[in-house]
PDB file of C-alpha atoms in Angstrom:
ATOM      1  CA  MET A   1       0.031  -0.248  -0.011  1.00  0.00           C
ATOM      2  CA  HIS A   2       0.992   3.263  -0.853  1.00  0.00           C
ATOM      3  CA  ASN A   3      -0.192   6.690   0.795  1.00  0.00           C
ATOM      4  CA  LEU A   4       0.543  10.048  -0.703  1.00  0.00           C
ATOM      5  CA  ILE A   5       0.665  13.206   1.810  1.00  0.00           C
ATOM      6  CA  ALA A   6       1.172  16.838   0.106  1.00  0.00           C
ATOM      7  CA  HIS A   7       2.324  20.047   2.010  1.00  0.00           C
ATOM      8  CA  ALA A   8       2.518  23.626   1.334  1.00  0.00           C
ATOM      9  CA  LEU A   9       5.176  25.714   2.746  1.00  0.00           C
ATOM     10  CA  ILE A  10       3.861  29.091   3.083  1.00  0.00           C
ATOM     11  CA  GLN A  11       6.535  32.333   3.545  1.00  0.00           C
ATOM     12  CA  ASN A  12       5.492  35.815   4.352  1.00  0.00           C
ATOM     13  CA  GLU A  13       7.427  38.873   2.735  1.00  0.00           C
ATOM     14  CA  LYS A  14       9.804  38.716   5.686  1.00  0.00           C
ATOM     15  CA  GLY A  15      10.696  35.495   4.735  1.00  0.00           C
ATOM     16  CA  GLU A  16       8.988  33.945   7.839  1.00  0.00           C
ATOM     17  CA  ILE A  17       7.210  30.386   7.538  1.00  0.00           C
ATOM     18  CA  LEU A  18       3.929  29.569   8.614  1.00  0.00           C
ATOM     19  CA  ILE A  19       3.872  26.941  10.996  1.00  0.00           C
ATOM     20  CA  ILE A  20       1.226  24.987  12.862  1.00  0.00           C
ATOM     21  CA  LYS A  21       0.923  23.055  15.579  1.00  0.00           C
ATOM     22  CA  ARG A  22      -1.193  19.639  15.512  1.00  0.00           C
ATOM     23  CA  THR A  23      -3.573  18.724  18.455  1.00  0.00           C
ATOM     24  CA  LEU A  24      -3.037  16.059  20.415  1.00  0.00           C
ATOM     25  CA  ILE A  25      -6.609  14.576  19.977  1.00  0.00           C
ATOM     26  CA  LYS A  26      -8.132  14.808  16.372  1.00  0.00           C
ATOM     27  CA  ARG A  27     -11.705  13.619  16.451  1.00  0.00           C
ATOM     28  CA  GLY A  28     -11.782  11.576  19.452  1.00  0.00           C
ATOM     29  CA  LYS A  29      -8.315  10.114  18.386  1.00  0.00           C
ATOM     30  CA  MET A  30      -4.622  10.721  19.029  1.00  0.00           C
ATOM     31  CA  ASN A  31      -3.508  12.820  16.461  1.00  0.00           C
ATOM     32  CA  TYR A  32      -0.195  11.540  14.609  1.00  0.00           C
ATOM     33  CA  GLU A  33       2.482  13.140  15.681  1.00  0.00           C
ATOM     34  CA  GLY A  34       0.298  15.174  17.799  1.00  0.00           C
ATOM     35  CA  GLY A  35       1.560  18.507  19.568  1.00  0.00           C
ATOM     36  CA  ARG A  36       4.480  18.645  17.028  1.00  0.00           C
ATOM     37  CA  TRP A  37       4.775  21.597  14.573  1.00  0.00           C
ATOM     38  CA  ASP A  38       3.936  21.215  10.858  1.00  0.00           C
ATOM     39  CA  ILE A  39       2.826  22.984   7.914  1.00  0.00           C
ATOM     40  CA  PRO A  40      -0.559  23.089   6.353  1.00  0.00           C
ATOM     41  CA  GLY A  41      -1.602  19.629   4.187  1.00  0.00           C
ATOM     42  CA  GLY A  42      -2.533  16.341   4.608  1.00  0.00           C
ATOM     43  CA  THR A  43      -3.218  12.940   2.835  1.00  0.00           C
ATOM     44  CA  VAL A  44      -4.248  12.946  -1.045  1.00  0.00           C
ATOM     45  CA  GLU A  45      -7.737  11.727  -1.884  1.00  0.00           C
ATOM     46  CA  PRO A  46      -8.606   9.303  -4.675  1.00  0.00           C
ATOM     47  CA  MET A  47      -8.209  10.986  -8.151  1.00  0.00           C
ATOM     48  CA  GLU A  48      -7.046  14.150  -6.532  1.00  0.00           C
ATOM     49  CA  PHE A  49      -3.391  15.581  -7.977  1.00  0.00           C
ATOM     50  CA  PRO A  50      -1.191  16.260  -5.047  1.00  0.00           C
ATOM     51  CA  SER A  51      -0.710  20.031  -5.696  1.00  0.00           C
ATOM     52  CA  ASP A  52      -4.531  20.436  -5.506  1.00  0.00           C
ATOM     53  CA  THR A  53      -4.536  18.438  -2.094  1.00  0.00           C
ATOM     54  CA  ALA A  54      -1.735  21.138  -0.900  1.00  0.00           C
ATOM     55  CA  ILE A  55      -3.993  23.569  -1.879  1.00  0.00           C
ATOM     56  CA  ARG A  56      -7.260  22.063  -0.236  1.00  0.00           C
ATOM     57  CA  GLU A  57      -5.463  21.435   2.916  1.00  0.00           C
ATOM     58  CA  THR A  58      -3.878  25.252   3.613  1.00  0.00           C
ATOM     59  CA  LYS A  59      -7.833  26.212   2.917  1.00  0.00           C
ATOM     60  CA  GLU A  60      -9.227  24.041   5.342  1.00  0.00           C
ATOM     61  CA  GLU A  61      -6.440  24.483   8.017  1.00  0.00           C
ATOM     62  CA  VAL A  62      -5.654  27.747   8.091  1.00  0.00           C
ATOM     63  CA  GLY A  63      -8.460  29.337   5.887  1.00  0.00           C
ATOM     64  CA  LEU A  64      -5.661  30.800   3.223  1.00  0.00           C
ATOM     65  CA  ASN A  65      -5.968  30.665  -0.535  1.00  0.00           C
ATOM     66  CA  ILE A  66      -2.892  29.546  -2.195  1.00  0.00           C
ATOM     67  CA  LYS A  67      -1.394  29.079  -5.598  1.00  0.00           C
ATOM     68  CA  ILE A  68       1.478  26.261  -6.088  1.00  0.00           C
ATOM     69  CA  LEU A  69       4.471  27.530  -7.144  1.00  0.00           C
ATOM     70  CA  THR A  70       7.120  24.269  -7.407  1.00  0.00           C
ATOM     71  CA  ILE A  71       7.598  21.318  -5.495  1.00  0.00           C
ATOM     72  CA  ILE A  72      10.548  21.902  -3.268  1.00  0.00           C
ATOM     73  CA  PHE A  73      10.956  18.471  -1.162  1.00  0.00           C
ATOM     74  CA  GLU A  74       9.967  15.024  -1.513  1.00  0.00           C
ATOM     75  CA  LYS A  75      10.280  11.910   1.144  1.00  0.00           C
ATOM     76  CA  SER A  76       9.309   7.945   1.395  1.00  0.00           C
ATOM     77  CA  ILE A  77       9.479   6.169   4.626  1.00  0.00           C
ATOM     78  CA  ARG A  78       8.559   2.621   4.633  1.00  0.00           C
ATOM     79  CA  ASP A  79       6.357   1.434   7.770  1.00  0.00           C
ATOM     80  CA  LYS A  80       7.204  -2.351   8.475  1.00  0.00           C
ATOM     81  CA  VAL A  81       4.302  -2.172  11.071  1.00  0.00           C
ATOM     82  CA  LYS A  82       1.601  -1.036   8.736  1.00  0.00           C
ATOM     83  CA  LYS A  83       3.060  -2.542   5.493  1.00  0.00           C
ATOM     84  CA  ALA A  84       3.006   0.547   3.975  1.00  0.00           C
ATOM     85  CA  VAL A  85       5.174   3.096   2.221  1.00  0.00           C
ATOM     86  CA  PHE A  86       4.188   7.034   2.625  1.00  0.00           C
ATOM     87  CA  THR A  87       5.487  10.033   0.875  1.00  0.00           C
ATOM     88  CA  THR A  88       5.594  13.478   1.399  1.00  0.00           C
ATOM     89  CA  LEU A  89       5.288  16.033  -1.224  1.00  0.00           C
ATOM     90  CA  ILE A  90       6.027  19.808  -0.434  1.00  0.00           C
ATOM     91  CA  TYR A  91       4.983  22.294  -2.780  1.00  0.00           C
ATOM     92  CA  ARG A  92       6.064  26.214  -2.208  1.00  0.00           C
ATOM     93  CA  GLY A  93       3.114  28.269  -2.210  1.00  0.00           C
ATOM     94  CA  ASP A  94       1.803  31.826  -2.432  1.00  0.00           C
ATOM     95  CA  VAL A  95      -1.043  33.093  -0.560  1.00  0.00           C
ATOM     96  CA  ILE A  96      -3.669  34.765  -2.852  1.00  0.00           C
ATOM     97  CA  GLY A  97      -5.947  37.505  -1.313  1.00  0.00           C
ATOM     98  CA  ASN A  98      -6.674  37.404   2.316  1.00  0.00           C
ATOM     99  CA  THR A  99      -3.773  36.693   4.694  1.00  0.00           C
ATOM    100  CA  ASP A 100      -6.095  36.272   7.769  1.00  0.00           C
ATOM    101  CA  ILE A 101      -5.290  32.734   9.556  1.00  0.00           C
ATOM    102  CA  VAL A 102      -8.195  30.748  10.438  1.00  0.00           C
ATOM    103  CA  LEU A 103      -7.054  27.556  12.179  1.00  0.00           C
ATOM    104  CA  ASP A 104      -9.156  24.699  12.001  1.00  0.00           C
ATOM    105  CA  LEU A 105      -9.433  23.720  15.813  1.00  0.00           C
ATOM    106  CA  GLU A 106      -9.991  19.895  15.355  1.00  0.00           C
ATOM    107  CA  GLU A 107      -6.167  19.621  13.814  1.00  0.00           C
ATOM    108  CA  HIS A 108      -4.000  22.112  15.108  1.00  0.00           C
ATOM    109  CA  ASP A 109      -4.124  24.690  18.125  1.00  0.00           C
ATOM    110  CA  GLU A 110      -1.490  27.082  17.622  1.00  0.00           C
ATOM    111  CA  TYR A 111       0.173  28.880  14.371  1.00  0.00           C
ATOM    112  CA  ARG A 112       3.171  31.072  14.077  1.00  0.00           C
ATOM    113  CA  TRP A 113       5.651  32.687  11.799  1.00  0.00           C
ATOM    114  CA  VAL A 114       8.803  32.133  12.131  1.00  0.00           C
ATOM    115  CA  LYS A 115      12.390  32.277  10.408  1.00  0.00           C
ATOM    116  CA  PRO A 116      13.622  29.098   9.119  1.00  0.00           C
ATOM    117  CA  LYS A 117      16.676  29.379  11.380  1.00  0.00           C
ATOM    118  CA  GLU A 118      14.088  29.353  14.315  1.00  0.00           C
ATOM    119  CA  ILE A 119      12.905  26.324  12.942  1.00  0.00           C
ATOM    120  CA  LEU A 120      16.288  24.488  13.014  1.00  0.00           C
ATOM    121  CA  GLU A 121      16.933  25.877  16.612  1.00  0.00           C
ATOM    122  CA  MET A 122      14.092  23.944  17.559  1.00  0.00           C
ATOM    123  CA  ASP A 123      14.043  20.550  19.841  1.00  0.00           C
ATOM    124  CA  ASN A 124      13.593  18.060  17.188  1.00  0.00           C
ATOM    125  CA  ASN A 125      10.754  16.768  19.798  1.00  0.00           C
ATOM    126  CA  LEU A 126       8.567  19.707  18.438  1.00  0.00           C
ATOM    127  CA  LEU A 127       8.838  19.084  15.071  1.00  0.00           C
ATOM    128  CA  VAL A 128       7.224  17.039  12.520  1.00  0.00           C
ATOM    129  CA  SER A 129       9.670  14.137  11.502  1.00  0.00           C
ATOM    130  CA  TYR A 130      10.538  15.885   7.898  1.00  0.00           C
ATOM    131  CA  MET A 131      10.842  19.602   9.282  1.00  0.00           C
ATOM    132  CA  LYS A 132      14.543  20.161   9.868  1.00  0.00           C
ATOM    133  CA  GLU A 133      15.485  18.161   6.495  1.00  0.00           C
ATOM    134  CA  LEU A 134      13.210  20.501   4.735  1.00  0.00           C
ATOM    135  CA  ILE A 135      14.549  23.886   5.979  1.00  0.00           C
ATOM    136  CA  GLN A 136      17.922  22.735   5.780  1.00  0.00           C
ATOM    137  CA  GLN A 137      17.166  21.941   1.419  1.00  0.00           C
ATOM    138  CA  LEU A 138      15.744  25.536   1.064  1.00  0.00           C
TER     139      LEU A 138
END
């Protein structure tokens, strides 16, 4: 089984990156990597292009409309327990129109705009697994 996940990296005019903190509980269940900082994104639905997933998830999770510029990161991992491969694609996205953040509080309970250097200085336990590798490639 192969699972595809797509995210959007969004930077403001100061070069700061939008990060969002995952809730510990999501719809009554433990949230995967709950309590860690991530960027908007989620699972690609059947017959959906990954770039469209990044756009949709950004709108759902933080209320922003974005346009996709380019793919900037890809990482695959094999989960032997789940007998599945998970591939994460990350796109650079630009905000279109309104820049007000409106969090989906079922999934994320906090957001911040941070400089890439600040992310690299954060404790690994506070970030989703791919975050520092992504930032180092920017």
